[in-house]
GROMACS .gro file of C-alpha atoms in nm:
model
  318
    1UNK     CA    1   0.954   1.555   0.558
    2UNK     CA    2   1.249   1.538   0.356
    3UNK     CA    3   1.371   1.182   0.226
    4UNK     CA    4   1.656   1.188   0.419
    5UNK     CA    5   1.447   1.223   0.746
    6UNK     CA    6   1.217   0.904   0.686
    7UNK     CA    7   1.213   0.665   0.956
    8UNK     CA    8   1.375   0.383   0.725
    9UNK     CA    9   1.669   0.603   0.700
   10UNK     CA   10   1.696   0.666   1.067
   11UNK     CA   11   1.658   0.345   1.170
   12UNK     CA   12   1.938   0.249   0.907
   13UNK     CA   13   2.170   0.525   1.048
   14UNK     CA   14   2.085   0.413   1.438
   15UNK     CA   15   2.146   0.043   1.350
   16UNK     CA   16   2.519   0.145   1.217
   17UNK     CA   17   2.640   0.357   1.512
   18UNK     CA   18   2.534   0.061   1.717
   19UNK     CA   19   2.711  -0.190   1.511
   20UNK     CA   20   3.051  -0.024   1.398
   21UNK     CA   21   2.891   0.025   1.066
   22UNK     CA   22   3.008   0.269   0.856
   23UNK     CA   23   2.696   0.476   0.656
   24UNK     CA   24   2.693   0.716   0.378
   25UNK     CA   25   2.300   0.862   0.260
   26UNK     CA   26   2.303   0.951  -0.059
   27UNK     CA   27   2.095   1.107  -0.314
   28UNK     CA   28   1.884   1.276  -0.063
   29UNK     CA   29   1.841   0.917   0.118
   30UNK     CA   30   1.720   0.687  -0.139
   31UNK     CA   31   2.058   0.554  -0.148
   32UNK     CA   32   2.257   0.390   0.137
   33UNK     CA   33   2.615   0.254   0.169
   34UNK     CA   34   2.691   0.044   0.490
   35UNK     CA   35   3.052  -0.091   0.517
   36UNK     CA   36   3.220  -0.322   0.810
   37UNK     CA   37   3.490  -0.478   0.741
   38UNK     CA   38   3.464  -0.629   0.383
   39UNK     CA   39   3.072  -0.625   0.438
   40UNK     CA   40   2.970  -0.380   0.218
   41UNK     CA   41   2.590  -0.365   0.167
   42UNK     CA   42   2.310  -0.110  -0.009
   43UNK     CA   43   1.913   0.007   0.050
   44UNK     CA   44   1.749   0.161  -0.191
   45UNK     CA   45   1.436   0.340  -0.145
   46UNK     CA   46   1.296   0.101   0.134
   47UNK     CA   47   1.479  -0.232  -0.001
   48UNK     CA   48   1.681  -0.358   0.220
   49UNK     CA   49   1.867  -0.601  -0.041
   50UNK     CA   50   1.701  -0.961   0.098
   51UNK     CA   51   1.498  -1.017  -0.145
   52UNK     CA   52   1.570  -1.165  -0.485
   53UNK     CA   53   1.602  -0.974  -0.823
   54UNK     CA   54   1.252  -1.194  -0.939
   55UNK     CA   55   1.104  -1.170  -0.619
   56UNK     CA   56   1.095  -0.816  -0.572
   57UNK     CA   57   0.991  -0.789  -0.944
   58UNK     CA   58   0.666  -0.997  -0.851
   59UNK     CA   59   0.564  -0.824  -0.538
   60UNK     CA   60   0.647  -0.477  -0.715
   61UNK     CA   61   0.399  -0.589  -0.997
   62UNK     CA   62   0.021  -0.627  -0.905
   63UNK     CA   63  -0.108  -0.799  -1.166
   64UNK     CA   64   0.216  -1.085  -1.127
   65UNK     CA   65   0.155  -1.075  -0.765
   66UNK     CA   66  -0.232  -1.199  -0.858
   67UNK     CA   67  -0.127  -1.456  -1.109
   68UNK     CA   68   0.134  -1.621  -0.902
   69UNK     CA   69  -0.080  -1.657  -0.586
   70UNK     CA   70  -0.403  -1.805  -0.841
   71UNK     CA   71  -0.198  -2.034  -0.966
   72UNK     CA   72  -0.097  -2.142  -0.599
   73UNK     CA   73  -0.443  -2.169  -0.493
   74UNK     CA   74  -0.446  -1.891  -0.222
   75UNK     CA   75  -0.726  -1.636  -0.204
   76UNK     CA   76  -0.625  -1.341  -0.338
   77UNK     CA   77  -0.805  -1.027  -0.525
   78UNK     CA   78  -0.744  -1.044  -0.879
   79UNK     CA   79  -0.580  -0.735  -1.070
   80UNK     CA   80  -0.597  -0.739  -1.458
   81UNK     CA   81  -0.328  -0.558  -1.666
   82UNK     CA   82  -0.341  -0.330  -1.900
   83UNK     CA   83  -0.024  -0.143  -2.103
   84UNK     CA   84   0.006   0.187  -2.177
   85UNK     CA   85  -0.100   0.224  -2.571
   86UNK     CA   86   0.280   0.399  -2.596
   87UNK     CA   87   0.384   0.060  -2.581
   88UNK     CA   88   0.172  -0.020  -2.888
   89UNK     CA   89   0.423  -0.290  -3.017
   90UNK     CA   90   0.326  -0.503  -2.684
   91UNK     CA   91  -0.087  -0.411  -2.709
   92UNK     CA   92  -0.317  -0.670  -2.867
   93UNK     CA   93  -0.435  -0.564  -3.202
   94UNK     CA   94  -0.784  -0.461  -3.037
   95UNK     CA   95  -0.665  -0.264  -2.777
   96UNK     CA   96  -0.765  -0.268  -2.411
   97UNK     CA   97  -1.056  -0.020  -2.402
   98UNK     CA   98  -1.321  -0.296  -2.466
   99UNK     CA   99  -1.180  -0.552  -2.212
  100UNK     CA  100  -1.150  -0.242  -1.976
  101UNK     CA  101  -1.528  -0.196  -2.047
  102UNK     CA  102  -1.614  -0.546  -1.977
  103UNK     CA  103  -1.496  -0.575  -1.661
  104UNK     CA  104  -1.695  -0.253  -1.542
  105UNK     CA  105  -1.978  -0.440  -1.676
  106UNK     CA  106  -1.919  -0.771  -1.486
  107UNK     CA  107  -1.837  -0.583  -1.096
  108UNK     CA  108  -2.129  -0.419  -1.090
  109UNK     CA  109  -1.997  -0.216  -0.778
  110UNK     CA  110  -1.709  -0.075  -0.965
  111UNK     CA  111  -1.365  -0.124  -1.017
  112UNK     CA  112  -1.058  -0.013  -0.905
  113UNK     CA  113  -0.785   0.141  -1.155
  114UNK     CA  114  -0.437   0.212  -0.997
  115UNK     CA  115  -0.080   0.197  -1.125
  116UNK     CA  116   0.002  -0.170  -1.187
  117UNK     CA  117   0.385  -0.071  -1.015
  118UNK     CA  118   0.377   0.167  -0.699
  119UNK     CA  119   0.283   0.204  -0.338
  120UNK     CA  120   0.115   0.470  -0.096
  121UNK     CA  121  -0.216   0.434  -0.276
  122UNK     CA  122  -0.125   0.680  -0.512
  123UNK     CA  123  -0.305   0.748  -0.806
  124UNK     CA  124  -0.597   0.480  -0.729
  125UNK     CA  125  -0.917   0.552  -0.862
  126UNK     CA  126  -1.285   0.403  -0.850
  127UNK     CA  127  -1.485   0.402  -1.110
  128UNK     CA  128  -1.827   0.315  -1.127
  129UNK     CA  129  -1.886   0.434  -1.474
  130UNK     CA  130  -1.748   0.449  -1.796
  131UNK     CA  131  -1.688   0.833  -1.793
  132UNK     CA  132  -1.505   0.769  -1.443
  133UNK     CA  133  -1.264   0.474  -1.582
  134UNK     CA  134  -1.211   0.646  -1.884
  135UNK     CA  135  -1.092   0.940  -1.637
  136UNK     CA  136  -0.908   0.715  -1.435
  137UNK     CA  137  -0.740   0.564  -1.725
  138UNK     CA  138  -0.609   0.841  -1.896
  139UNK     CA  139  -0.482   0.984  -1.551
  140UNK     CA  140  -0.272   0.691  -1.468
  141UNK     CA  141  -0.127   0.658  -1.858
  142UNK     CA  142  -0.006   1.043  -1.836
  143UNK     CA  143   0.240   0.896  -1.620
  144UNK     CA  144   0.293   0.515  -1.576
  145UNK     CA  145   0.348   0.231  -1.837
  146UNK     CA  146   0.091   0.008  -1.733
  147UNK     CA  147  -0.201  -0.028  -1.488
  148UNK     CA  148  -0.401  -0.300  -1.307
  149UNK     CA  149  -0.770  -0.321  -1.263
  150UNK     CA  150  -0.946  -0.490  -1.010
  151UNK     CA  151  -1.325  -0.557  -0.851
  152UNK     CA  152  -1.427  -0.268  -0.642
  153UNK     CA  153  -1.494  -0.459  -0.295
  154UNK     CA  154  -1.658  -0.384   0.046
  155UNK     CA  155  -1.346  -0.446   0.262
  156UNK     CA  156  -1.444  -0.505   0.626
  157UNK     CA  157  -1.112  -0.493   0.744
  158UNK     CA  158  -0.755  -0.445   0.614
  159UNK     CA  159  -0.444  -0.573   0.773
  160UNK     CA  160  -0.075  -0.542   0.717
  161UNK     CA  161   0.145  -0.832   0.779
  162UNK     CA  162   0.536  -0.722   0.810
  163UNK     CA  163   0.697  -1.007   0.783
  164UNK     CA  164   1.068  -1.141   0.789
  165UNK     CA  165   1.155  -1.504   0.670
  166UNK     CA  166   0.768  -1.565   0.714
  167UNK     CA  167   0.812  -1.478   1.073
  168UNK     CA  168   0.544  -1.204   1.190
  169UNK     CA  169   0.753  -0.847   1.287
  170UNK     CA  170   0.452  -0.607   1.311
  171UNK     CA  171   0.071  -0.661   1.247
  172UNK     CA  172  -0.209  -0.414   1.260
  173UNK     CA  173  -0.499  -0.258   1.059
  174UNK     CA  174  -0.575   0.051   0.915
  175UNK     CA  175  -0.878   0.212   1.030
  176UNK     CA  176  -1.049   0.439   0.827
  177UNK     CA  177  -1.159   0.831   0.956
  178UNK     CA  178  -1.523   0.834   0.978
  179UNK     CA  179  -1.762   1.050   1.121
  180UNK     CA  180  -2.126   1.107   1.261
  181UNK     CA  181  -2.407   1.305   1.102
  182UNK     CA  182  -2.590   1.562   1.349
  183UNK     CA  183  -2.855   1.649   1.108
  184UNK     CA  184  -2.699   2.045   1.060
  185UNK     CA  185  -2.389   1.980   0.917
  186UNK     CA  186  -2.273   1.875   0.612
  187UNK     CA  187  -1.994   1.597   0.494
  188UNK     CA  188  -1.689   1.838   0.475
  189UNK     CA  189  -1.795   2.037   0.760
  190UNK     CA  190  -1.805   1.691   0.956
  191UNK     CA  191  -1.467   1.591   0.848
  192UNK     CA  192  -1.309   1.884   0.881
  193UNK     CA  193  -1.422   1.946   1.252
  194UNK     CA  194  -1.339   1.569   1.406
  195UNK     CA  195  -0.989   1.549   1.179
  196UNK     CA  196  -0.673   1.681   1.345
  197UNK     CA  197  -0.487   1.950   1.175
  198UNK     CA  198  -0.172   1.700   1.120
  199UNK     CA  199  -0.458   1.472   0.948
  200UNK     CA  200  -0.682   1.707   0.758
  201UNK     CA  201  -0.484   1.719   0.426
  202UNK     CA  202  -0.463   1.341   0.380
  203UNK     CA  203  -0.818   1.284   0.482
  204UNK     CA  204  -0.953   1.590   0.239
  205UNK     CA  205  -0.779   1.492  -0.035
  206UNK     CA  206  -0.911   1.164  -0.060
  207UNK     CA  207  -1.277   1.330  -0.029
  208UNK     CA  208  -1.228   1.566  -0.287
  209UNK     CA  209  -1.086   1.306  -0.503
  210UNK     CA  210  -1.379   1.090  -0.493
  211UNK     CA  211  -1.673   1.332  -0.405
  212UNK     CA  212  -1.808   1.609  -0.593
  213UNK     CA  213  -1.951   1.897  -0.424
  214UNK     CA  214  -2.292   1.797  -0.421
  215UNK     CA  215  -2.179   1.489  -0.195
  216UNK     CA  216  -1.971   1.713   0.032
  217UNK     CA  217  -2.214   1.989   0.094
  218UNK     CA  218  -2.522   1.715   0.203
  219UNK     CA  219  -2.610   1.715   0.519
  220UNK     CA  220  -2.579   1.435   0.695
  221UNK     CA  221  -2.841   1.260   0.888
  222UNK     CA  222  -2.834   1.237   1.251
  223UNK     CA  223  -2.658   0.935   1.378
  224UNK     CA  224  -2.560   0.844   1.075
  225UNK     CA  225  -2.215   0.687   1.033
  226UNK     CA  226  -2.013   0.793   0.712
  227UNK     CA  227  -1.673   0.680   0.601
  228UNK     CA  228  -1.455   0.937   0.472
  229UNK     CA  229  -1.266   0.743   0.193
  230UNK     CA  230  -1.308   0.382   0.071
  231UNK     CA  231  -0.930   0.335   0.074
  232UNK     CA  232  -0.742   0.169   0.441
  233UNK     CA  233  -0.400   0.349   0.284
  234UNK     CA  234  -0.230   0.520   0.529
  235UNK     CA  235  -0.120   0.849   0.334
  236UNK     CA  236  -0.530   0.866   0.268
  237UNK     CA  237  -0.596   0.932   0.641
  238UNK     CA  238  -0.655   0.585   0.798
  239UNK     CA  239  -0.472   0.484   1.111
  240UNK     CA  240  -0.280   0.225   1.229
  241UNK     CA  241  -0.460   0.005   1.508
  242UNK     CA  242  -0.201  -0.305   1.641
  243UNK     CA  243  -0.352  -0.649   1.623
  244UNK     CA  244  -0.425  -0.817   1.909
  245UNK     CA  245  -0.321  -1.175   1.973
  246UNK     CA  246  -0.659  -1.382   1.823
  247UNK     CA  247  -0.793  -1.613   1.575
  248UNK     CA  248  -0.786  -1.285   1.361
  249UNK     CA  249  -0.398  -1.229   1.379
  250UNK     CA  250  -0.327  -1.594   1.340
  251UNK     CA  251  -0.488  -1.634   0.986
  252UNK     CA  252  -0.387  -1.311   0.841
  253UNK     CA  253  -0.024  -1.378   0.940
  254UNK     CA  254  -0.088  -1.767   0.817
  255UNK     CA  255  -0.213  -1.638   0.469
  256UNK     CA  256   0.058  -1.345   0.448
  257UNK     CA  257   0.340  -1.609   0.496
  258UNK     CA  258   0.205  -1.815   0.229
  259UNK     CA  259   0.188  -1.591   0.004
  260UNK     CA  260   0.519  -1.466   0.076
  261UNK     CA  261   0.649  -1.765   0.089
  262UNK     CA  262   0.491  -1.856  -0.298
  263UNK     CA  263   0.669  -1.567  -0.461
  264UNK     CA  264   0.972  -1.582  -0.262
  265UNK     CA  265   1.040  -1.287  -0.087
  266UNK     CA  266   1.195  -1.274   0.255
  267UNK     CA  267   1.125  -0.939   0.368
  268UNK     CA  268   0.782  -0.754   0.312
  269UNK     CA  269   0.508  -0.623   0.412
  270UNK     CA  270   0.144  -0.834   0.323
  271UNK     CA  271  -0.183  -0.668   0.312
  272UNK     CA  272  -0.488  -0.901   0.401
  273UNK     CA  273  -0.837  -0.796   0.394
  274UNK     CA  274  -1.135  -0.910   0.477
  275UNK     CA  275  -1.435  -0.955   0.235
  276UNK     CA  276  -1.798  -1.098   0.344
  277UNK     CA  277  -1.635  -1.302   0.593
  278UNK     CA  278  -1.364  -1.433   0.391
  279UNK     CA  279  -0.988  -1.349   0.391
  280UNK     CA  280  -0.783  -1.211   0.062
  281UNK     CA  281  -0.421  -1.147  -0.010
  282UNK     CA  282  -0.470  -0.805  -0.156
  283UNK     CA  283  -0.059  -0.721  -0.258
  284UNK     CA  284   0.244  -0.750  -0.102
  285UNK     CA  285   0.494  -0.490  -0.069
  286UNK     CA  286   0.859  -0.577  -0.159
  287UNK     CA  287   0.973  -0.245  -0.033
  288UNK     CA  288   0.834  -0.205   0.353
  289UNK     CA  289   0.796   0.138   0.425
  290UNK     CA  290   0.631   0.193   0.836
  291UNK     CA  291   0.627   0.630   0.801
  292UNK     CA  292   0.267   0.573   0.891
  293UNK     CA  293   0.353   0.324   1.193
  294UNK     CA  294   0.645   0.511   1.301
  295UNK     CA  295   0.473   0.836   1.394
  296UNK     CA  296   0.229   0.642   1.673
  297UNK     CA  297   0.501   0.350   1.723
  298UNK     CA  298   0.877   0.416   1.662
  299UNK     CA  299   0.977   0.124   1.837
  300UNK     CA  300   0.798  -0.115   1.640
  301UNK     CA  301   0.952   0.007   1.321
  302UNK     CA  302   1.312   0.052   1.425
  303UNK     CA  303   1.258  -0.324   1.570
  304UNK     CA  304   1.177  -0.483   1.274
  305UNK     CA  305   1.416  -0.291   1.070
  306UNK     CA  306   1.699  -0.365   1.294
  307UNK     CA  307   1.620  -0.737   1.255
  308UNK     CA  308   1.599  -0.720   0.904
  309UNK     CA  309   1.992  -0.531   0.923
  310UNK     CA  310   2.075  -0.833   1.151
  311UNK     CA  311   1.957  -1.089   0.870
  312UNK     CA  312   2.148  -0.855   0.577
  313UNK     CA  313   2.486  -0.828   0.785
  314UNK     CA  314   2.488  -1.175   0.879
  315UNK     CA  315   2.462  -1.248   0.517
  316UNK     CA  316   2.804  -1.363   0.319
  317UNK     CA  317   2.953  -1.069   0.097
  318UNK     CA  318   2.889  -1.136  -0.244
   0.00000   0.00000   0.00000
């Protein structure tokens, strides 16, 4: 799908034709001019412009996100960081490799290595072994100035919080693809067979990423349940399940607007996950991008979109 054709932008270009907005999608979408009257206003990528400069600097930043939210007391998973040794003028004198190694030592389950900026669940790796982090290091330092590490945990559930002026827009999970051993096939075969063509790349590609063949050619057991990826991300093959109203719902969207509300942002979406019974900001995303939500509900994400617009155009010019 080409940039231009995300949902984000649609909604954006529906929203104007309803309001006598004027709209010009630039370079191929990431940028957008709206004009009426002397209103003039911008999104880029999937900002809206709500948020503040330092706000959306936090939230963009994993390991700022997890400071902030310590130092306000809330629950949240922790995310180290680490710069890229390019930026040797700003690296302690001993380097990171042995504090890297340290906290592999300490979550004994692994750890989690990932980009320290950036969404999607993109280049996130787990590492349960110094050959793996040392893998997932220099993969993520090819490319990106910094990264964050965190403990590997055994999320029960994830939830995403969209929220707007701490008001709730959309809330539902991600549910990872799983499947069912028979005894005569193996892994792959599994996953390929009960994933839908539109589905299969995602959902491979985060199998091959983690598994090596061995693990995908073993049969599995019959009746045996098998997750397909440890990540909820969206892009990795999980799907979006709506909350229903509950005791569930209420705390995640009570945590997400607190922890919105410490770093300051106004519009964004929250992810909240559940770990041996207790509940954990894991980030929050200053940029809130619904692709994954739009496919199975469009209306959900051109409604919260369209009262974001409301809160942007209703905004003094500047």
């Amino acid at each position: 799908m080409a940039i231009s054709q995300r949902i984000f932008v649609d909604a954006i270009r529906k929203y104007c034709a309803g309001h006598g907005i004027t709209i010009e999608v630039r370079s191929d979408g990431w940028l957008v001019v709206m004009q009426r009257g002397s209103q003039r206003r911008h999104a880029f990528g999937y900002d809206l412009g709500l948020n503040s400069a330092v706000a959306h600097r936090i939230a963009n930043d994993k390991a700022a996100t997890s400071e902030v939210l310590a130092l306000a007391g809330l629950a949240s998973v922790p995310h180290s960081l680490f710069l890229n040794p390019r930026l040797h003028d700003h690296v302690p004198p001993s380097g990171s490799w042995e504090v890297m190694l340290a906290l592999l030592a300490e979550h004994r389950a692994g750890v989690v290595v990932k980009p320290n900026e950036g969404t999607s669940g993109r280049s996130v790796f787990l590492a349960r072994s110094q050959p793996k982090l040392e893998l997932a290091v220099n993969r993520i330092f090819a490319s990106h100035a910094s990264l964050a590490i965190s403990p590997y945990l055994d999320i029960a559930h994830e939830i995403r919080v969209v929220l707007l002026d701490e008001e709730p827009l959309v809330v539902y999970g991600k549910n990872r693809p799983s499947v069912v051993g028979d005894g005569e096939r193996s892994l792959l075969e599994l996953a390929i067979a009960a994933t839908s063509a539109e589905r299969r790349a995602a959902v491979l590609r985060g199998m091959t990423d983690d598994l090596d063949k061995h693990e995908l050619d073993a049969i599995v057991p019959a009746g045996e349940r098998r997750m397909l990826n440890w990540r909820h991300n969206l892009d990795a093959g999980s799907r979006p399940m709506l909350l229903r109203q509950g005791e569930i719902r209420d705390t995640c969207i009570a945590l997400a607007a607190k922890a919105a509300s410490t770093i300051g942002i106004r519009f964004a979406s929250v992810d909240v996950v559940s770990v041996d019974g207790r509940w954990l900001v894991l980030e929050i995303n200053s940029g809130v991008m619904m692709e994954g939500l739009g496919r199975l509900h469009p209306e959900l994400a051109y409604a919260a979109y369209e009262a974001a617009l409301d809160k942007v155009f209703a905004a003094p010019s500047t």
